[in-house]
Coordinates of C-alpha atoms in Angstrom, one line a residue:
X87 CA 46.4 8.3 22.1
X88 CA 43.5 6.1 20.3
X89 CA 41.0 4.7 22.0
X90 CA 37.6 3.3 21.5
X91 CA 35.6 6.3 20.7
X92 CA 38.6 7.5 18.0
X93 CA 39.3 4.3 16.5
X94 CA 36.6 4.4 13.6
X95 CA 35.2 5.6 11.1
X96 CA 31.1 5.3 10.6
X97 CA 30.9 7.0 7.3
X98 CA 33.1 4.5 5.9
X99 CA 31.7 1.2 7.9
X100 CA 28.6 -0.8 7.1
X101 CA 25.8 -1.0 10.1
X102 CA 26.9 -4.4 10.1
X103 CA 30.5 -3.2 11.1
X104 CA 29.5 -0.4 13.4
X105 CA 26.9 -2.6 15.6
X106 CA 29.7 -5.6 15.9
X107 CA 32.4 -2.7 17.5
X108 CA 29.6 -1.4 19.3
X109 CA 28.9 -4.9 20.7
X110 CA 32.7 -6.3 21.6
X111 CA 33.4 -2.7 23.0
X112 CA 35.8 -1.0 20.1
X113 CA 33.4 1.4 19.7
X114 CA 30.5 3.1 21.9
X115 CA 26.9 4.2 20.5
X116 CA 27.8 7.8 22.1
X117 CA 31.1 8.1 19.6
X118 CA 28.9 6.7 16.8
X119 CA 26.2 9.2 17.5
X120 CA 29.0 12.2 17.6
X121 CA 31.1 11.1 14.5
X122 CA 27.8 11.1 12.8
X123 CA 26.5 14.0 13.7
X124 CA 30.1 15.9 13.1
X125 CA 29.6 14.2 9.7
X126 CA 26.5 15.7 8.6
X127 CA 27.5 19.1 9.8
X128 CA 30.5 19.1 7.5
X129 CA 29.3 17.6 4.8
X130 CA 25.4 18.1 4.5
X131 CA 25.5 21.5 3.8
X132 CA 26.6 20.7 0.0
X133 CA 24.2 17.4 -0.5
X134 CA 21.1 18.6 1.7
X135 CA 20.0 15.4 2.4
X136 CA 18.6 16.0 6.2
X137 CA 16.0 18.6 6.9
X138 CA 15.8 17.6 10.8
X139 CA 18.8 16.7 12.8
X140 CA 17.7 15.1 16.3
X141 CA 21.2 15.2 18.1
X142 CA 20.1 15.2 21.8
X143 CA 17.3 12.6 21.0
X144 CA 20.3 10.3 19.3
X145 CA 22.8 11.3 21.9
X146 CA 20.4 9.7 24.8
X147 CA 19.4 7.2 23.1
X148 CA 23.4 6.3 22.5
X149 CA 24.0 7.0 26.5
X150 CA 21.0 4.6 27.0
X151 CA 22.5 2.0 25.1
X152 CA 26.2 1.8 26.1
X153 CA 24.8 1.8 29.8
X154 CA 22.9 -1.1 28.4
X155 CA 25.8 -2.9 27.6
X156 CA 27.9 -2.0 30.4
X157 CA 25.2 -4.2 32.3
X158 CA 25.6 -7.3 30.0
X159 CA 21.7 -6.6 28.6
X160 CA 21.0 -8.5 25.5
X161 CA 21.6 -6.5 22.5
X162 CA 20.1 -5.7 19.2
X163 CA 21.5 -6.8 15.5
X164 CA 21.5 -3.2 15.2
X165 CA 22.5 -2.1 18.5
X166 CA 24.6 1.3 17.7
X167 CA 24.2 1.7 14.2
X168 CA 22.7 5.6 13.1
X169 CA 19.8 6.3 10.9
X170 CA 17.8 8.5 9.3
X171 CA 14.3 8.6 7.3
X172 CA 12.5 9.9 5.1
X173 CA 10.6 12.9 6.3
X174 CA 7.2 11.4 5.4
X175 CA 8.2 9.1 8.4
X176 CA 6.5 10.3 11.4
X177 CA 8.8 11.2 14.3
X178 CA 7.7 12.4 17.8
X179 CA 7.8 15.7 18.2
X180 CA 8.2 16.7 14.8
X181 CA 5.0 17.7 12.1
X182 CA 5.4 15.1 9.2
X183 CA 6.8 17.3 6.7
X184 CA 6.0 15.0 3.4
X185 CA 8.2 17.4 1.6
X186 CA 5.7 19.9 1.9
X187 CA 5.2 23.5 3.2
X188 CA 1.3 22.5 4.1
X189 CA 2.6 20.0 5.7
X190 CA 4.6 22.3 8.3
X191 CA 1.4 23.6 9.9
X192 CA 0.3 20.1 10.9
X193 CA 0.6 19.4 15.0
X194 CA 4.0 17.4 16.0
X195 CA 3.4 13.8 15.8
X196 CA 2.7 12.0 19.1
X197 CA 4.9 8.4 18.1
X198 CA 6.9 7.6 16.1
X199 CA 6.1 5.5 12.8
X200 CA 6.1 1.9 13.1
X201 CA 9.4 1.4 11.4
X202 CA 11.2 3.3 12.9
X203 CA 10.4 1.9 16.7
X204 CA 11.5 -1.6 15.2
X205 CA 14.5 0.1 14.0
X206 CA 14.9 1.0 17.3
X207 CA 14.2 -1.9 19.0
X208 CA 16.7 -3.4 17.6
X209 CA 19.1 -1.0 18.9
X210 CA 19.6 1.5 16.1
X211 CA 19.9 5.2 16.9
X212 CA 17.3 7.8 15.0
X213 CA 19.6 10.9 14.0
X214 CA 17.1 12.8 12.0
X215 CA 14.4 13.1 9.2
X216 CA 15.8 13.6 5.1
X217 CA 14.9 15.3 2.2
X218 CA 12.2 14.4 -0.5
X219 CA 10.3 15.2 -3.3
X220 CA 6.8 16.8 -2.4
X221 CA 4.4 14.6 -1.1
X222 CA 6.5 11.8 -3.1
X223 CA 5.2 12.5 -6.5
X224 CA 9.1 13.2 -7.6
X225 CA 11.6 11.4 -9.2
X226 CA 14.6 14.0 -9.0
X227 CA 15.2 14.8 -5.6
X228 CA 14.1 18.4 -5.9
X229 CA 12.3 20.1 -3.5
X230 CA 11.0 23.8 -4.1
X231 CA 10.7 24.6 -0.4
X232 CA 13.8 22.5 1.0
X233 CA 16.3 22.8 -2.2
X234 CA 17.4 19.8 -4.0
X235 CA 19.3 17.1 -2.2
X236 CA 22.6 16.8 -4.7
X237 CA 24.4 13.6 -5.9
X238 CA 27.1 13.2 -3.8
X239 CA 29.3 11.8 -6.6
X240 CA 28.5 14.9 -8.3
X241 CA 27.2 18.0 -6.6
X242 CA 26.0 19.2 -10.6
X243 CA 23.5 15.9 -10.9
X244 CA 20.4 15.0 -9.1
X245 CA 19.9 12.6 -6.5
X246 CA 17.2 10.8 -7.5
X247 CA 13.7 11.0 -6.2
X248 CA 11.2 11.1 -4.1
X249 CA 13.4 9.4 -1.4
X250 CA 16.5 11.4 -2.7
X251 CA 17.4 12.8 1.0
X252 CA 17.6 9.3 1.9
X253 CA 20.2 8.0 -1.1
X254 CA 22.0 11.2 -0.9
X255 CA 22.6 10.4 3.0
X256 CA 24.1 6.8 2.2
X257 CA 25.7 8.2 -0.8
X258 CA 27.8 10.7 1.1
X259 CA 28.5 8.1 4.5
X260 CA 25.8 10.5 6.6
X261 CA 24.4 7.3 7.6
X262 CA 24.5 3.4 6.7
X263 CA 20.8 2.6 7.0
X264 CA 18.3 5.3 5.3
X265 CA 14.5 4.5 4.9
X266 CA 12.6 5.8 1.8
X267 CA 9.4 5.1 0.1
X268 CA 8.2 3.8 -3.3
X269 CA 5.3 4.1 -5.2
X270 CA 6.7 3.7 -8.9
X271 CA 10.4 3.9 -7.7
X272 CA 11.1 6.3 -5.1
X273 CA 13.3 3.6 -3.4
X274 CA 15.2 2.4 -6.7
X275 CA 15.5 5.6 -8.5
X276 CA 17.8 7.7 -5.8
X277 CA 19.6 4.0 -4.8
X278 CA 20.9 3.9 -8.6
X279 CA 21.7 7.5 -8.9
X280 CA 23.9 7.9 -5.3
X281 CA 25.5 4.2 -5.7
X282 CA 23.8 2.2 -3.0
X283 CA 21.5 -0.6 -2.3
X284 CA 18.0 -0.3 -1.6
X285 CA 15.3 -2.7 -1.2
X286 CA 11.2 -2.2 -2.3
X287 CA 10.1 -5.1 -0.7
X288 CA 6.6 -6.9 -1.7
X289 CA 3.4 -4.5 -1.5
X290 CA 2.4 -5.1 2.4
X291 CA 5.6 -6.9 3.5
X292 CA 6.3 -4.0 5.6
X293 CA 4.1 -1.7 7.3
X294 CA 3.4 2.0 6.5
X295 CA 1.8 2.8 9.6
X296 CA 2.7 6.5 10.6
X297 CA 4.4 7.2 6.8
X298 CA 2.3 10.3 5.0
X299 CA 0.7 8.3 2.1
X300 CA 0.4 8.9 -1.7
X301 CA -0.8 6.0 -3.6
X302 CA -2.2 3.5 -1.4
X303 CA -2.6 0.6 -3.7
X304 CA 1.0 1.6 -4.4
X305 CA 3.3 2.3 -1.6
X306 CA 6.2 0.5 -0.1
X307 CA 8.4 1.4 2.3
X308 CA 12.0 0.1 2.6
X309 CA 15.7 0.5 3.3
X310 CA 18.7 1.9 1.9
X311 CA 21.8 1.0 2.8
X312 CA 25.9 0.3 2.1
X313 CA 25.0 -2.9 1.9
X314 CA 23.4 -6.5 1.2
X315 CA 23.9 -7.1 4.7
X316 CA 22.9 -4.2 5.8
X317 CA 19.5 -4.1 4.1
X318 CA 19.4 -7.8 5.1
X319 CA 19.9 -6.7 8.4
X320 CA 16.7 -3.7 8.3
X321 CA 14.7 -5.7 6.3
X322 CA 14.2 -8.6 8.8
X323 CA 14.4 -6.0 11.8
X324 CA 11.1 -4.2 10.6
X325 CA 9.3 -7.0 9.0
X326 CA 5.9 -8.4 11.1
X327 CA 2.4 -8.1 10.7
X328 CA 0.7 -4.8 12.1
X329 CA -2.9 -4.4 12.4
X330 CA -2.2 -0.4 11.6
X331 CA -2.0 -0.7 8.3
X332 CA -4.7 -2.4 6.4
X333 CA -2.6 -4.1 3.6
X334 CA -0.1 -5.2 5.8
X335 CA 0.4 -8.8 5.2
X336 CA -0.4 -11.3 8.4
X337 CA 2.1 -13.4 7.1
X338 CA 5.0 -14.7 10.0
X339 CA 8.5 -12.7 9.3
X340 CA 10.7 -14.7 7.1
X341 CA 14.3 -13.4 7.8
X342 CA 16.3 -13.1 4.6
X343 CA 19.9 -12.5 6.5
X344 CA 20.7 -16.3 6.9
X345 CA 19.6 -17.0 3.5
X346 CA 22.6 -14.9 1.9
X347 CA 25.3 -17.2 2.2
X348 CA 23.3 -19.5 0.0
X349 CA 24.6 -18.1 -2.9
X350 CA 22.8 -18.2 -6.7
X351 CA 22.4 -22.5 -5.7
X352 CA 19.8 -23.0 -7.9
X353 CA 17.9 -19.9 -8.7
X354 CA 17.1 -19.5 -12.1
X355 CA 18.0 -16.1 -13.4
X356 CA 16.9 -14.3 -16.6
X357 CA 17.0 -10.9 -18.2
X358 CA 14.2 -8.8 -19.1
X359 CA 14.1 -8.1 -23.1
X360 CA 11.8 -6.3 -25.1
X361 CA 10.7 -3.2 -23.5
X362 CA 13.4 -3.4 -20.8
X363 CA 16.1 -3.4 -23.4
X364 CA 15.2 -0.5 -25.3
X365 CA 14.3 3.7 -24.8
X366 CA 17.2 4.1 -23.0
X367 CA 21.0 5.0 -22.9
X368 CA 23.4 2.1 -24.2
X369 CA 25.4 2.1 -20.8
X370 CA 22.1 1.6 -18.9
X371 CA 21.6 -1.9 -20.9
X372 CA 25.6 -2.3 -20.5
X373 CA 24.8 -2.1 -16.6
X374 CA 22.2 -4.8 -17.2
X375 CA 24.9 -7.2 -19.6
X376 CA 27.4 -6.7 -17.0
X377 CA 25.6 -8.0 -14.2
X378 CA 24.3 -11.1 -16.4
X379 CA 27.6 -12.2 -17.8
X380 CA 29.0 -12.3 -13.9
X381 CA 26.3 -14.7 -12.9
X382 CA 26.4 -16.4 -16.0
X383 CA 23.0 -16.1 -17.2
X384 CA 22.0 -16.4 -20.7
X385 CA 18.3 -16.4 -20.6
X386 CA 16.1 -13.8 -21.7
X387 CA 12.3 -13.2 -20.5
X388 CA 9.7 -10.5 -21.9
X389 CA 7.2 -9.2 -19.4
X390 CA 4.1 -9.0 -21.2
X391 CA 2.5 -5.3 -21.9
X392 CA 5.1 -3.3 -19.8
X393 CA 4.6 -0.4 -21.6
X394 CA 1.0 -0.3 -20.8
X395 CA 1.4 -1.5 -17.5
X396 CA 3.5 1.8 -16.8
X397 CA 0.7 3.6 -18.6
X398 CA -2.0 2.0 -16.6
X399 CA 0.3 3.0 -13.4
X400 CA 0.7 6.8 -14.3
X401 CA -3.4 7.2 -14.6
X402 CA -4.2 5.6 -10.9
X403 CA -1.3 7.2 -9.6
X404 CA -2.5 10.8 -10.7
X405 CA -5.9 9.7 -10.0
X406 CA -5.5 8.5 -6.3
X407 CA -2.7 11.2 -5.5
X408 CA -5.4 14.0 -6.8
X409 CA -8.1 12.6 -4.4
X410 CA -5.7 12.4 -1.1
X411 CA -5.7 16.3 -1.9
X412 CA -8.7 17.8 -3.3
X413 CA -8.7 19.5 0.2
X414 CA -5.5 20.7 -0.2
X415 CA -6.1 21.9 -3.9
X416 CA -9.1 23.8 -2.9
X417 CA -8.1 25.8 -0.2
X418 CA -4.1 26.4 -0.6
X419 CA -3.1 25.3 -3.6
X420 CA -0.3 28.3 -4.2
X421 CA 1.5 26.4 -1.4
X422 CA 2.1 23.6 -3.8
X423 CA 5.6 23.0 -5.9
X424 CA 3.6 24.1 -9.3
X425 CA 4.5 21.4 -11.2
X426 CA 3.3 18.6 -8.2
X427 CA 0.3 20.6 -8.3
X428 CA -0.4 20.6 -12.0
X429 CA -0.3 17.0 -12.1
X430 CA -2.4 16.4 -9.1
X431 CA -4.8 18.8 -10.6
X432 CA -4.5 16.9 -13.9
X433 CA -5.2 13.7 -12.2
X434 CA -8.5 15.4 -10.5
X435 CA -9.8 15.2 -14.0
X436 CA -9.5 11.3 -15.6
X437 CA -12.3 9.9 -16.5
X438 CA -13.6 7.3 -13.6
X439 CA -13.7 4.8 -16.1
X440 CA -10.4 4.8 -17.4
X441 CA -9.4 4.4 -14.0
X442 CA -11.3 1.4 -13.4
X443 CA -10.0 0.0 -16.6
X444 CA -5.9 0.6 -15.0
X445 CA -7.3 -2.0 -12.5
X446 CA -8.6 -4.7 -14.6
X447 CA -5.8 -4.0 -16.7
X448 CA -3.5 -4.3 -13.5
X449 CA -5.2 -7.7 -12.4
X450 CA -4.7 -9.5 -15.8
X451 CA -0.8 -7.6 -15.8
X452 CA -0.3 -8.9 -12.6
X453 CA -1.4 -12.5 -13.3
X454 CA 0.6 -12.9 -16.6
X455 CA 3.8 -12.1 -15.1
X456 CA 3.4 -14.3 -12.2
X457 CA 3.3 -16.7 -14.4
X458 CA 6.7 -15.9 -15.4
X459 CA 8.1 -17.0 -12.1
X460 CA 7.0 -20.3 -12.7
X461 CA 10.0 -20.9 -15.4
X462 CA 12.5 -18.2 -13.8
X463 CA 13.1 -17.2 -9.9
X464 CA 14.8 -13.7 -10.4
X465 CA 15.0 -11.2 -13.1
X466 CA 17.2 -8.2 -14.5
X467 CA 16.6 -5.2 -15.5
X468 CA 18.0 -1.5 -16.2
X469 CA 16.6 0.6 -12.8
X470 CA 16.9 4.1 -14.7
X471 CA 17.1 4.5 -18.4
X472 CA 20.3 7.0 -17.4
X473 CA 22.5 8.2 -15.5
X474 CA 21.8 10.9 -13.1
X475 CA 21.4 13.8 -14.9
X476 CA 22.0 17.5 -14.1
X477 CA 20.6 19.2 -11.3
X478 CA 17.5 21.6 -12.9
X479 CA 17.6 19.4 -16.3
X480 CA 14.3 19.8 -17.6
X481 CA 14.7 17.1 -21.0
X482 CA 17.1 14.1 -21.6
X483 CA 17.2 12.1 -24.9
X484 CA 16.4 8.5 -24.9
X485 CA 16.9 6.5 -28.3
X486 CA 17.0 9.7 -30.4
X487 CA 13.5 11.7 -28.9
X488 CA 13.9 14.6 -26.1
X489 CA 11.8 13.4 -23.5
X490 CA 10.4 15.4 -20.1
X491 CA 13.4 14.1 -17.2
X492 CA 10.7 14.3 -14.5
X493 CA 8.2 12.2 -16.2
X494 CA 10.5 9.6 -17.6
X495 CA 13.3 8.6 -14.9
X496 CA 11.1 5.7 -13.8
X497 CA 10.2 4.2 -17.2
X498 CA 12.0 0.7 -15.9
X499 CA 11.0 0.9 -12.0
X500 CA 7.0 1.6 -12.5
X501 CA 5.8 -1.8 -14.2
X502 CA 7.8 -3.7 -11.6
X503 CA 6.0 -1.6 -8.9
X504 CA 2.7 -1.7 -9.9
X505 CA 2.2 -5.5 -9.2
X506 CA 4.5 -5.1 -5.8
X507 CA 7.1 -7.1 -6.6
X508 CA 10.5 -7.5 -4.7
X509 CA 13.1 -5.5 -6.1
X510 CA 16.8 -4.8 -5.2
X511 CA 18.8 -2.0 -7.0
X512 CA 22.4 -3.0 -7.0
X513 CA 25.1 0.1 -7.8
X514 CA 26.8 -0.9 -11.2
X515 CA 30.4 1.2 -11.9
X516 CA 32.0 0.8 -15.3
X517 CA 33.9 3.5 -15.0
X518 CA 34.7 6.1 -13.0
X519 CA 31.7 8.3 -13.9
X520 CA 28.1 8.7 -12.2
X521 CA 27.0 5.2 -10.9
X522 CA 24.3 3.1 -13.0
X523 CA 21.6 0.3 -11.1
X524 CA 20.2 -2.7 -12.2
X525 CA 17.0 -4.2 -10.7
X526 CA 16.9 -7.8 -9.5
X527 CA 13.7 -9.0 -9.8
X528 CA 12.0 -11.9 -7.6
X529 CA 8.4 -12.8 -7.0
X530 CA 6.1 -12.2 -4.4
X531 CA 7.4 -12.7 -0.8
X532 CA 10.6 -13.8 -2.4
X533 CA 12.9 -11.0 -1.0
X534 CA 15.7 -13.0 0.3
X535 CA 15.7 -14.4 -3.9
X536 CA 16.7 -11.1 -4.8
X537 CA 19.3 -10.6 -1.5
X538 CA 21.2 -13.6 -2.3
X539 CA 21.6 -13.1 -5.8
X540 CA 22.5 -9.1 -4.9
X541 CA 25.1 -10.3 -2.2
X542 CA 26.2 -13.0 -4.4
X543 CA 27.4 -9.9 -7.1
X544 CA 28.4 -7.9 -4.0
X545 CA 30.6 -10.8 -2.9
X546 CA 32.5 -11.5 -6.4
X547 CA 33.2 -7.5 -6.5
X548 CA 30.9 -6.9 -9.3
X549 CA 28.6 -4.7 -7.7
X550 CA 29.2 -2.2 -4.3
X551 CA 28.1 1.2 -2.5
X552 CA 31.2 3.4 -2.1
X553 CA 31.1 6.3 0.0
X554 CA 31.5 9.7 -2.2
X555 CA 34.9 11.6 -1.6
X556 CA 33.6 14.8 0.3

């Protein structure tokens, strides 16, 4: 006989879904917690997304929770819902793995990061720490001491990187709610390559505090999700100043979840041309056309200097990751993946000044295409230039030259990243191959611009986040 706790199914059901059955009483946050769990033990061992399952932390927090309700206590927007995060996330108890061996030998940590206790405070249920690219400089989802988290549309094709444990876990319906990280599109990149949604909010919208860093003046933290909703749902959960991190913005939350219903109203919607229609596959610019023809946009904008924007982004990246790990270089460097370490070690050696001129540069960069937000609220572009490709590929080809796959998956994501704006990667099908993403664009502190117009696509059908078929 079916009751409550056999009723559902989380892998197939948004956080949305799961935390209203949690809350009228079809479901409980204990049955949640063990479908989940029974989940990833069936199905993780071909994706390898998590590296840390936490089943007794998630299975008290579940019993604390339905007692919670079985007293009539207030409960969260997220009350019941699994997730997972990154494992550059600090978790109590646990050394901060980063992705890397070094890493391992650090002591446990003594909180949680910041995120994930206003996760938890609004009811959601931590169920473990995901796979990444070492210390975040990855865009594949490859990791030399963890193995590669695989597509799970595809077990052949990459995940997507550095947050690639966190789209393969929303991918394969591990979890509904995944955090990740991006510095030049760690957060896009795996969300186009498993089929879901994931949101980069602005640079210092959310805090980082307890999150292993790699780029300061670059990292973002955000979700991933099933989901407009659902990252609707995170985002506004975690947002909030915190005097821990010292670019976190003191601005007052601004919830984007009641702004989705809006609609496009009168947002004015354009798509990138020039560099961002070119130097990649045709279906990538297919993805982008397809999007634009359902929201009926004919417009066109070119962001100035993109191509040295991402230029400018690749030196401070190298240069900044390089001095976060001089230490680390020195005195174990042949506990590095090889090729993170070459290119830390590369970025040891620029030139101070070229560094410094990246930053004017990424001033002047920053103010020009600000000033296309004046004419236009919200922007398209391609989020990869590809589809995923082949797990171990070392080359692709993009408009007839063989190019490095590593260096080259985030030629659209980094000059959106570099001047922190608001981005959310919507999963484009248009056909029953590998999913494609598209990046709507919006200006700073303008997330729920970019929600609206991705639930407004996720609403007419055009866009959505199946789970894989494993």
């Amino acid at each position: 006989m079916s009751g409550p706790d056999t009723m559902h199914d989380p892998s197939t059901m948004t956080a949305e879904a799961l935390a209203t059955a949690f809350r009228d009483g079809t479901t409980s946050a204990c049955a949640n917690v063990a479908a989940t769990l029974a989940r990833i033990a069936r199905v993780d061992g071909a994706v390898n997304a998590f590296t840390d399952i936490l089943a007794a932390r998630a299975q008290a927090r579940a019993e604390a929770l339905d007692a919670a309700r079985g007293r009539g206590e207030p409960l969260g927007p997220l009350a019941g819902v699994p997730f997972a995060v990154k494992n550059l996330f600090d978790i109590a108890g646990l050394p901060t793995r980063a992705g890397a061996k070094i890493n391992r030998d650090r002591a446990p940590a003594e909180r949680d990061a910041a995120l994930v206790r206003r996760m938890e405070a609004a009811g959601a249920i931590l169920v473990g720490g995901l796979n990444m690219g070492e210390y975040a400089y990855d865009f594949t989802g490859e990791n030399v001491h963890d193995g590669p988290t695989r597509n799970p549309h595809d077990l052949g094709h990459m995940s997507g990187g550095s947050s690639g444990g966190s789209g393969g876990a929303v991918g394969a319906g591990l979890v509904p709610i995944a955090l990740g990280s991006d510095t030049n599109g760690s957060i896009r990149v795996p969300s186009t390559f498993c089929g879901c949604f994931g949101l980069k909010p602005t640079y210092g919208r959310l805090t980082r505090a307890g999150s292993f860093p790699f780029v300061g003046s670059l990292d973002h933290v955000g979700p991933m999700a099933r989901s407009v909703t659902d990252l609707a749902l995170s985002y506004d959960a975690m947002q909030g100043p915190d005097p821990d991190d010292p670019v976190a913005t003191t601005r007052p939350a601004e919830p984007a979840l009641s702004h989705l219903t809006n609609g496009l109203g009168n947002l004015r919607v354009a798509v990138a041309g020039g560099y961002f229609a070119r130097g990649g596959d045709a279906e990538a610019f297919a993805a982008v056309a397809a999007i634009a023809r359902a929201l009926g946009v004919t417009r066109s904008v070119a962001i100035p200097e993109a191509a040295r924007a991402r230029a400018a982004a690749y030196l401070i990246t190298a240069a900044e990751g390089a001095a976060l790990h001089l230490d680390r270089l020195r005195t174990r460097g042949e506990d590095f993946d090889p090729a993170v370490r070459d290119r830390l070690i590369a970025g040891a050696m620029i030139p101070a000044p070229l560094v410094e001129r990246a930053q004017r540069f990424r001033r002047w960069y920053r103010s020009a295409v600000l000033d296309l937000f004046r004419e236009v609220d919200v922007i398209l572009a391609p989020a990869t230039p590809c589809r995923a490709p082949r797990s171990g590929q070392a080359t692709f080809v993009l408009d007839g030259v063989t190019l490095p796959v590593r260096a080259n998956i985030g030629v659209f994501t980094q000059p959106i990243s570099f001047i922190g704006l608001p981005v959310v990667a919507v999963p484009v099908r248009l056909d029953d191959g590998l999913p494609l993403g598209v990046q709507v664009i919006a200006a700073p502190w303008r997330e729920d611009h970019a929600l609206r117009v991705a639930h407004q696509l996720e609403r007419d059908g055009v866009v959505r986040a199946p789970v894989a078929n494993l």
